Amino acid sequence: MQDQASKERILHALLSGGEVSGQSLADAAGISRTAVWKHISGLRDLGFSIQAGAGKGYRLLQTPDSLHPLVVRPGLTTQTLGQTLEYREEVDSTQRVLRELARDGSAEGCVVLAERQMRGKGRRERGWDSLPGGVAMSVLFTPRLAPDRISQFLLLAGVAVAEAVNGQTKIRAGLKWPNDVLLQGKKIGGILAEMASDAERIEHLILGMGLNLNTAPQNIPPGIRDSATSVRAECGGPISRPRLVRDLLARLEHYYFRLLQSDFSPVRQEWLRHNVTLGRRVRADTNNAVLEGLAADIDHTGALLLQDDSGTTHRLLAADISLRSKE
Ligand code: ATP
């Protein structure tokens, strides 16, 4: 713990730019110069490129594209989300880890980040493949809201992911109702919301996001290549994953606070700007029935309004949607 705090102080001093003397780093962290040297070596092991200057100072040349809290935390602007960052290089499921942390009393905003997730899940117990260069992340919310608001969090997360991706790419991300983030019509992100609640109130809600960011095209499994892609595959080059995570947390927090302060309408309005579902002919599998028709709108709760060929409007709370040709 103490070690981590010293590393953070050293890093903070190095991030201010230029060459920083070993003595200044020792003073900033309140440790000896030998200890500074040890921490510099530890930072290098994490992938930081640090040059030791001729004048016995240190200069930060490059930060790694890592999800380690030492990389993600500097520059994080949120008040609540990500104040606690739990990092795993490899994990079975970030949702499982956060569920346990929530049960043990973790506060709202706790985030679990993993480089590799071995048993990620989609909806209806389908699998989510964690691809190299991706991000697996879960975020804990404790809203005092009714349980039927859960699906609004899927749409809220979609808006935040699309905006964070758009912040680093020229190609616009699109949102497919209810939980897919697409680039050029293929999926780069899946979102899952799980909760514990009683009949009246959500006790806690965990948003899980799996994102294909810097995945090389050849690392997209052949079985999903028709429907899946990555930011790197579509944009031709990598983006900064730690910056994306910071940005994503800031946007999630922004829309979450708005959802708490008012209602779903600010999120709905933003979702509509990114949507690639409405105005299209769709096939919807609701688990009980298969419907086909026009995806006409989402209502003030986030439900999809599907108009079938007889003109009847169906209000769908959840469904698997396949997009047909443009109307
Ligand atoms: P659909 O994409 O068919 O609408 P869905 O959005 O409900 O379904 P999820 O249950 O959220 O999908 O995600 C699981 C599905 O996503 C899997 O069945 C698989 O087809 C696909 N998938 C799994 N891993 C990835 C990935 N890394 N990138 C893109 N798609 C993936």
Short mmCIF file of C-alpha atoms and ligand atoms in Angstrom, two decimals:
data_model
loop_
_atom_site.label_atom_id
_atom_site.label_comp_id
_atom_site.label_asym_id
_atom_site.label_seq_id
_atom_site.Cartn_x
_atom_site.Cartn_y
_atom_site.Cartn_z
CA MET A 1 0.00 0.00 0.00
CA GLN A 2 2.78 2.36 1.12
CA ASP A 3 4.81 1.19 -1.86
CA GLN A 4 1.98 2.03 -4.23
CA ALA A 5 1.62 5.52 -2.72
CA SER A 6 5.36 6.19 -3.13
CA LYS A 7 5.25 5.01 -6.75
CA GLU A 8 2.28 7.29 -7.37
CA ARG A 9 4.12 10.30 -5.95
CA ILE A 10 7.21 9.57 -8.04
CA LEU A 11 5.08 9.14 -11.12
CA HIS A 12 3.21 12.35 -10.39
CA ALA A 13 6.52 14.24 -10.21
CA LEU A 14 7.74 12.64 -13.45
CA LEU A 15 4.46 13.42 -15.24
CA SER A 16 5.01 17.12 -14.73
CA GLY A 17 7.61 16.76 -17.50
CA GLY A 18 11.32 17.31 -17.98
CA GLU A 19 14.17 15.77 -16.03
CA VAL A 20 13.52 15.41 -12.31
CA SER A 21 16.46 14.84 -9.98
CA GLY A 22 16.61 11.72 -7.83
CA GLN A 23 16.70 13.96 -4.75
CA SER A 24 13.50 15.79 -5.79
CA LEU A 25 11.79 12.44 -6.31
CA ALA A 26 13.02 11.25 -2.92
CA ASP A 27 11.68 14.46 -1.32
CA ALA A 28 8.36 14.23 -3.16
CA ALA A 29 7.81 10.65 -1.99
CA GLY A 30 9.44 11.05 1.43
CA ILE A 31 11.80 8.12 0.83
CA SER A 32 15.52 7.52 0.31
CA ARG A 33 17.27 7.79 -3.04
CA THR A 34 17.89 4.05 -3.01
CA ALA A 35 14.16 3.52 -2.58
CA VAL A 36 13.54 5.90 -5.51
CA TRP A 37 15.79 3.77 -7.67
CA LYS A 38 13.80 0.65 -6.66
CA HIS A 39 10.51 2.32 -7.55
CA ILE A 40 11.85 3.55 -10.89
CA SER A 41 12.80 -0.02 -11.63
CA GLY A 42 9.29 -1.16 -10.59
CA LEU A 43 7.70 1.44 -12.88
CA ARG A 44 9.88 0.22 -15.75
CA ASP A 45 8.67 -3.32 -15.07
CA LEU A 46 5.12 -2.02 -15.53
CA GLY A 47 6.11 -0.68 -18.95
CA PHE A 48 6.93 2.95 -18.20
CA SER A 49 9.85 4.12 -20.30
CA ILE A 50 12.05 6.21 -17.99
CA GLN A 51 15.40 7.60 -19.03
CA ALA A 52 18.11 8.11 -16.44
CA GLY A 53 19.77 11.40 -17.41
CA ALA A 54 23.47 12.22 -17.22
CA GLY A 55 22.79 14.63 -14.34
CA LYS A 56 21.39 11.76 -12.27
CA GLY A 57 17.84 12.82 -12.93
CA TYR A 58 14.99 10.87 -14.46
CA ARG A 59 12.79 11.68 -17.42
CA LEU A 60 9.52 9.94 -18.30
CA LEU A 61 9.54 9.17 -22.02
CA GLN A 62 6.40 7.06 -22.40
CA THR A 63 3.57 5.60 -20.38
CA PRO A 64 2.44 2.07 -21.27
CA ASP A 65 -0.89 1.13 -22.85
CA SER A 66 -1.83 -0.66 -19.67
CA LEU A 67 -4.94 -0.74 -17.47
CA HIS A 68 -2.88 -0.73 -14.29
CA PRO A 69 -4.19 1.88 -11.80
CA LEU A 70 -0.83 3.67 -11.87
CA VAL A 71 -1.45 4.34 -15.56
CA VAL A 72 -5.21 4.91 -15.46
CA ARG A 73 -5.49 7.09 -12.35
CA PRO A 74 -3.42 10.16 -13.35
CA GLY A 75 -5.82 12.45 -15.19
CA LEU A 76 -8.98 10.73 -13.95
CA THR A 77 -11.53 13.53 -13.44
CA THR A 78 -14.38 11.63 -11.76
CA GLN A 79 -15.74 12.26 -8.27
CA THR A 80 -17.07 8.78 -7.60
CA LEU A 81 -16.41 6.27 -10.37
CA GLY A 82 -12.95 4.76 -10.25
CA GLN A 83 -11.96 6.18 -6.87
CA THR A 84 -11.23 2.55 -6.10
CA LEU A 85 -9.61 0.74 -9.02
CA GLU A 86 -9.07 -3.00 -8.78
CA TYR A 87 -6.76 -4.37 -11.41
CA ARG A 88 -6.19 -7.95 -12.56
CA GLU A 89 -3.99 -9.09 -15.40
CA GLU A 90 -6.15 -12.15 -15.78
CA VAL A 91 -9.47 -12.94 -14.19
CA ASP A 92 -12.36 -15.35 -14.73
CA SER A 93 -14.90 -12.52 -14.75
CA THR A 94 -14.70 -8.87 -13.67
CA GLN A 95 -18.43 -9.10 -12.83
CA ARG A 96 -17.76 -11.96 -10.40
CA VAL A 97 -14.93 -10.06 -8.69
CA LEU A 98 -17.02 -6.91 -8.32
CA ARG A 99 -20.05 -8.85 -7.12
CA GLU A 100 -17.92 -10.18 -4.29
CA LEU A 101 -16.45 -6.78 -3.53
CA ALA A 102 -19.98 -5.34 -3.43
CA ARG A 103 -21.08 -8.09 -1.06
CA ASP A 104 -18.11 -7.22 1.17
CA GLY A 105 -19.21 -3.60 1.32
CA SER A 106 -17.28 -1.83 -1.47
CA ALA A 107 -18.51 1.68 -2.10
CA GLU A 108 -20.30 2.94 -5.18
CA GLY A 109 -17.90 3.66 -8.03
CA CYS A 110 -15.58 0.73 -7.38
CA VAL A 111 -14.16 -0.44 -10.72
CA VAL A 112 -12.60 -3.76 -11.69
CA LEU A 113 -10.34 -3.72 -14.74
CA ALA A 114 -8.74 -6.73 -16.38
CA GLU A 115 -6.42 -7.21 -19.32
CA ARG A 116 -7.77 -10.71 -19.92
CA GLN A 117 -11.03 -12.23 -18.86
CA MET A 118 -11.31 -15.97 -19.24
CA ARG A 119 -15.03 -16.48 -18.66
CA GLY A 120 -16.79 -13.29 -19.68
CA LYS A 121 -20.53 -13.47 -20.22
CA GLY A 122 -23.00 -11.80 -22.52
CA ARG A 123 -26.76 -11.78 -22.05
CA ARG A 124 -28.69 -15.03 -21.62
CA GLU A 125 -25.51 -16.79 -20.45
CA ARG A 126 -23.81 -16.40 -23.83
CA GLY A 127 -20.04 -16.11 -23.84
CA TRP A 128 -18.05 -12.93 -24.34
CA ASP A 129 -14.55 -13.53 -25.75
CA SER A 130 -11.93 -11.28 -24.25
CA LEU A 131 -9.59 -10.42 -27.12
CA PRO A 132 -5.94 -9.32 -26.85
CA GLY A 133 -5.75 -5.52 -26.66
CA GLY A 134 -9.28 -5.32 -25.29
CA VAL A 135 -10.69 -4.01 -22.04
CA ALA A 136 -12.82 -5.91 -19.56
CA MET A 137 -14.33 -3.64 -16.97
CA SER A 138 -17.07 -3.67 -14.34
CA VAL A 139 -18.43 -0.67 -12.45
CA LEU A 140 -20.46 -0.67 -9.24
CA PHE A 141 -23.52 1.58 -8.80
CA THR A 142 -25.84 1.83 -5.81
CA PRO A 143 -28.71 3.94 -7.15
CA ARG A 144 -31.84 4.31 -5.04
CA LEU A 145 -33.99 3.46 -8.03
CA ALA A 146 -36.65 0.90 -8.84
CA PRO A 147 -35.34 -2.40 -10.28
CA ASP A 148 -37.13 -1.89 -13.60
CA ARG A 149 -34.70 0.96 -14.37
CA ILE A 150 -31.90 -1.58 -14.95
CA SER A 151 -32.25 -1.61 -18.73
CA GLN A 152 -31.69 2.17 -18.80
CA PHE A 153 -28.17 1.49 -17.54
CA LEU A 154 -27.44 -0.57 -20.67
CA LEU A 155 -28.35 2.40 -22.84
CA LEU A 156 -26.50 4.82 -20.58
CA ALA A 157 -23.35 2.70 -20.82
CA GLY A 158 -23.74 2.48 -24.60
CA VAL A 159 -23.78 6.27 -24.88
CA ALA A 160 -20.70 6.58 -22.65
CA VAL A 161 -18.77 3.93 -24.60
CA ALA A 162 -19.69 5.43 -27.99
CA GLU A 163 -18.62 8.91 -26.87
CA ALA A 164 -15.35 7.66 -25.37
CA VAL A 165 -14.54 5.75 -28.59
CA ASN A 166 -15.51 8.72 -30.74
CA GLY A 167 -13.11 10.86 -28.71
CA GLN A 168 -10.21 8.95 -30.26
CA THR A 169 -11.49 7.90 -33.69
CA LYS A 170 -12.76 9.47 -36.88
CA ILE A 171 -15.21 6.64 -37.56
CA ARG A 172 -18.38 7.08 -35.54
CA ALA A 173 -19.52 4.33 -33.20
CA GLY A 174 -23.18 3.32 -33.43
CA LEU A 175 -25.54 1.90 -30.81
CA LYS A 176 -27.72 -1.09 -31.49
CA TRP A 177 -30.54 -1.53 -29.00
CA PRO A 178 -30.20 -2.63 -26.31
CA ASN A 179 -26.54 -3.37 -25.58
CA ASP A 180 -24.22 -3.42 -28.59
CA VAL A 181 -21.65 -0.85 -29.66
CA LEU A 182 -20.83 -1.08 -33.36
CA LEU A 183 -18.18 0.28 -35.67
CA GLN A 184 -18.92 -0.02 -39.38
CA GLY A 185 -21.86 -2.31 -38.55
CA LYS A 186 -19.82 -4.79 -36.51
CA LYS A 187 -19.64 -5.22 -32.78
CA ILE A 188 -16.73 -3.69 -30.82
CA GLY A 189 -18.42 -3.71 -27.45
CA GLY A 190 -20.89 -5.65 -25.38
CA ILE A 191 -22.55 -4.38 -22.23
CA LEU A 192 -24.13 -6.33 -19.42
CA ALA A 193 -26.09 -5.07 -16.40
CA GLU A 194 -26.64 -7.26 -13.36
CA MET A 195 -28.18 -6.29 -10.06
CA ALA A 196 -29.21 -7.28 -6.56
CA SER A 197 -32.49 -5.74 -5.48
CA ASP A 198 -35.64 -6.14 -3.47
CA ALA A 199 -39.06 -5.46 -4.98
CA GLU A 200 -38.71 -1.72 -4.54
CA ARG A 201 -35.11 -0.73 -4.78
CA ILE A 202 -31.87 -1.67 -6.46
CA GLU A 203 -29.36 -2.64 -3.83
CA HIS A 204 -26.46 -2.59 -6.22
CA LEU A 205 -26.07 -2.70 -9.96
CA ILE A 206 -22.95 -3.81 -11.79
CA LEU A 207 -22.31 -2.69 -15.34
CA GLY A 208 -19.93 -4.90 -17.27
CA MET A 209 -18.29 -3.79 -20.49
CA GLY A 210 -16.17 -5.84 -22.87
CA LEU A 211 -14.50 -3.74 -25.55
CA ASN A 212 -12.39 -4.74 -28.55
CA LEU A 213 -9.99 -1.83 -28.79
CA ASN A 214 -6.41 -2.53 -29.90
CA THR A 215 -7.12 -6.04 -31.11
CA ALA A 216 -5.23 -6.84 -34.30
CA PRO A 217 -7.59 -8.06 -37.07
CA GLN A 218 -5.96 -11.51 -37.10
CA ASN A 219 -6.76 -11.89 -33.38
CA ILE A 220 -10.51 -11.65 -33.94
CA PRO A 221 -11.68 -15.28 -33.76
CA PRO A 222 -12.80 -16.57 -37.20
CA GLY A 223 -16.12 -17.72 -35.69
CA ILE A 224 -17.22 -14.12 -34.96
CA ARG A 225 -15.37 -12.25 -37.73
CA ASP A 226 -18.61 -11.57 -39.63
CA SER A 227 -20.13 -9.77 -36.67
CA ALA A 228 -17.18 -8.55 -34.59
CA THR A 229 -14.41 -6.05 -35.15
CA SER A 230 -12.07 -3.82 -33.12
CA VAL A 231 -11.30 -0.11 -33.06
CA ARG A 232 -7.81 -0.87 -34.34
CA ALA A 233 -9.10 -3.05 -37.19
CA GLU A 234 -11.47 -0.30 -38.37
CA CYS A 235 -9.26 2.73 -37.74
CA GLY A 236 -5.96 1.25 -38.88
CA GLY A 237 -4.07 1.91 -35.66
CA PRO A 238 -4.17 1.65 -31.89
CA ILE A 239 -5.80 4.07 -29.48
CA SER A 240 -4.87 4.76 -25.86
CA ARG A 241 -6.71 2.28 -23.66
CA PRO A 242 -6.00 4.08 -20.35
CA ARG A 243 -7.29 7.34 -21.84
CA LEU A 244 -10.37 5.52 -23.10
CA VAL A 245 -11.05 4.09 -19.64
CA ARG A 246 -10.68 7.53 -17.99
CA ASP A 247 -12.94 9.10 -20.55
CA LEU A 248 -15.46 6.30 -20.27
CA LEU A 249 -15.62 6.63 -16.48
CA ALA A 250 -16.10 10.40 -16.75
CA ARG A 251 -18.95 9.98 -19.24
CA LEU A 252 -20.57 7.16 -17.28
CA GLU A 253 -20.52 9.35 -14.20
CA HIS A 254 -21.90 12.35 -16.07
CA TYR A 255 -24.90 10.47 -17.45
CA TYR A 256 -25.41 8.53 -14.21
CA PHE A 257 -25.67 11.76 -12.23
CA ARG A 258 -28.12 13.12 -14.81
CA LEU A 259 -30.20 9.95 -14.56
CA LEU A 260 -30.36 10.41 -10.79
CA GLN A 261 -31.06 14.14 -10.95
CA SER A 262 -33.78 14.07 -13.58
CA ASP A 263 -35.02 11.05 -15.48
CA PHE A 264 -34.05 8.97 -18.50
CA SER A 265 -34.63 11.75 -21.05
CA PRO A 266 -31.07 13.22 -21.20
CA VAL A 267 -29.67 9.70 -21.78
CA ARG A 268 -32.42 8.92 -24.29
CA GLN A 269 -31.65 12.08 -26.23
CA GLU A 270 -27.94 11.18 -26.49
CA TRP A 271 -28.71 7.55 -27.29
CA LEU A 272 -30.87 8.67 -30.22
CA ARG A 273 -27.91 10.58 -31.68
CA HIS A 274 -25.81 7.40 -31.80
CA ASN A 275 -28.55 4.92 -32.61
CA VAL A 276 -28.34 2.63 -35.64
CA THR A 277 -31.49 0.65 -34.81
CA LEU A 278 -34.40 3.04 -35.24
CA GLY A 279 -35.85 3.50 -38.69
CA ARG A 280 -34.64 0.03 -39.66
CA ARG A 281 -36.58 -3.11 -40.26
CA VAL A 282 -35.67 -5.54 -37.49
CA ARG A 283 -36.28 -9.06 -36.34
CA ALA A 284 -36.70 -9.28 -32.58
CA ASP A 285 -36.41 -12.49 -30.58
CA THR A 286 -37.93 -11.80 -27.16
CA ASN A 287 -37.49 -15.30 -25.74
CA ASN A 288 -41.28 -15.80 -25.97
CA ALA A 289 -41.87 -14.70 -29.54
CA VAL A 290 -40.18 -13.59 -32.72
CA LEU A 291 -41.46 -10.32 -34.17
CA GLU A 292 -40.56 -8.54 -37.35
CA GLY A 293 -41.25 -4.94 -38.25
CA LEU A 294 -40.02 -1.38 -38.00
CA ALA A 295 -37.95 -0.28 -35.01
CA ALA A 296 -39.92 2.92 -34.53
CA ASP A 297 -38.63 4.51 -31.32
CA ILE A 298 -37.47 4.00 -27.77
CA ASP A 299 -39.86 5.29 -25.15
CA HIS A 300 -39.19 7.32 -22.01
CA THR A 301 -38.18 4.13 -20.14
CA GLY A 302 -35.72 2.88 -22.78
CA ALA A 303 -38.03 0.16 -24.15
CA LEU A 304 -38.01 -0.44 -27.91
CA LEU A 305 -41.24 0.27 -29.80
CA LEU A 306 -41.55 -2.13 -32.71
CA GLN A 307 -44.30 -1.65 -35.25
CA ASP A 308 -45.26 -4.89 -36.98
CA ASP A 309 -46.66 -5.15 -40.51
CA SER A 310 -50.25 -4.99 -39.28
CA GLY A 311 -49.50 -1.63 -37.68
CA THR A 312 -49.53 -2.92 -34.10
CA THR A 313 -46.88 -1.44 -31.82
CA HIS A 314 -45.08 -3.79 -29.44
CA ARG A 315 -43.14 -2.47 -26.47
CA LEU A 316 -40.02 -4.58 -25.93
CA LEU A 317 -38.07 -4.46 -22.69
CA ALA A 318 -35.42 -6.92 -23.87
CA ALA A 319 -34.82 -8.85 -27.07
CA ASP A 320 -32.16 -10.03 -29.49
CA ILE A 321 -32.36 -7.76 -32.48
CA SER A 322 -31.14 -8.46 -36.01
CA LEU A 323 -31.07 -5.45 -38.28
CA ARG A 324 -32.65 -5.92 -41.69
CA SER A 325 -32.30 -3.62 -44.71
CA LYS A 326 -32.87 0.16 -44.37
CA GLU A 327 -36.47 1.24 -44.71
P1 ATP B 1 -26.31 -10.09 -30.62
O1 ATP B 1 -24.93 -9.56 -30.79
O2 ATP B 1 -26.58 -11.33 -31.41
O3 ATP B 1 -27.37 -9.04 -30.72
P2 ATP B 1 -26.21 -9.80 -27.88
O4 ATP B 1 -25.94 -8.40 -28.12
O5 ATP B 1 -27.31 -10.09 -26.91
O6 ATP B 1 -26.44 -10.61 -29.17
P3 ATP B 1 -24.38 -10.57 -26.01
O7 ATP B 1 -25.14 -11.65 -25.34
O8 ATP B 1 -24.29 -9.24 -25.35
O9 ATP B 1 -24.89 -10.45 -27.43
O10 ATP B 1 -22.92 -11.04 -26.31
C1 ATP B 1 -22.62 -12.40 -26.62
C2 ATP B 1 -22.43 -12.58 -28.11
O11 ATP B 1 -21.48 -11.67 -28.63
C3 ATP B 1 -21.83 -13.96 -28.38
O12 ATP B 1 -22.86 -14.87 -28.62
C4 ATP B 1 -20.93 -13.75 -29.60
O13 ATP B 1 -21.68 -13.93 -30.78
C5 ATP B 1 -20.59 -12.29 -29.57
N1 ATP B 1 -19.22 -12.04 -29.05
C6 ATP B 1 -18.53 -12.70 -28.10
N2 ATP B 1 -17.35 -12.13 -27.85
C7 ATP B 1 -17.27 -11.06 -28.68
C8 ATP B 1 -16.29 -10.06 -28.91
N3 ATP B 1 -15.15 -10.00 -28.23
N4 ATP B 1 -16.57 -9.11 -29.84
C9 ATP B 1 -17.72 -9.10 -30.52
N5 ATP B 1 -18.68 -10.03 -30.36
C10 ATP B 1 -18.47 -11.00 -29.45
#
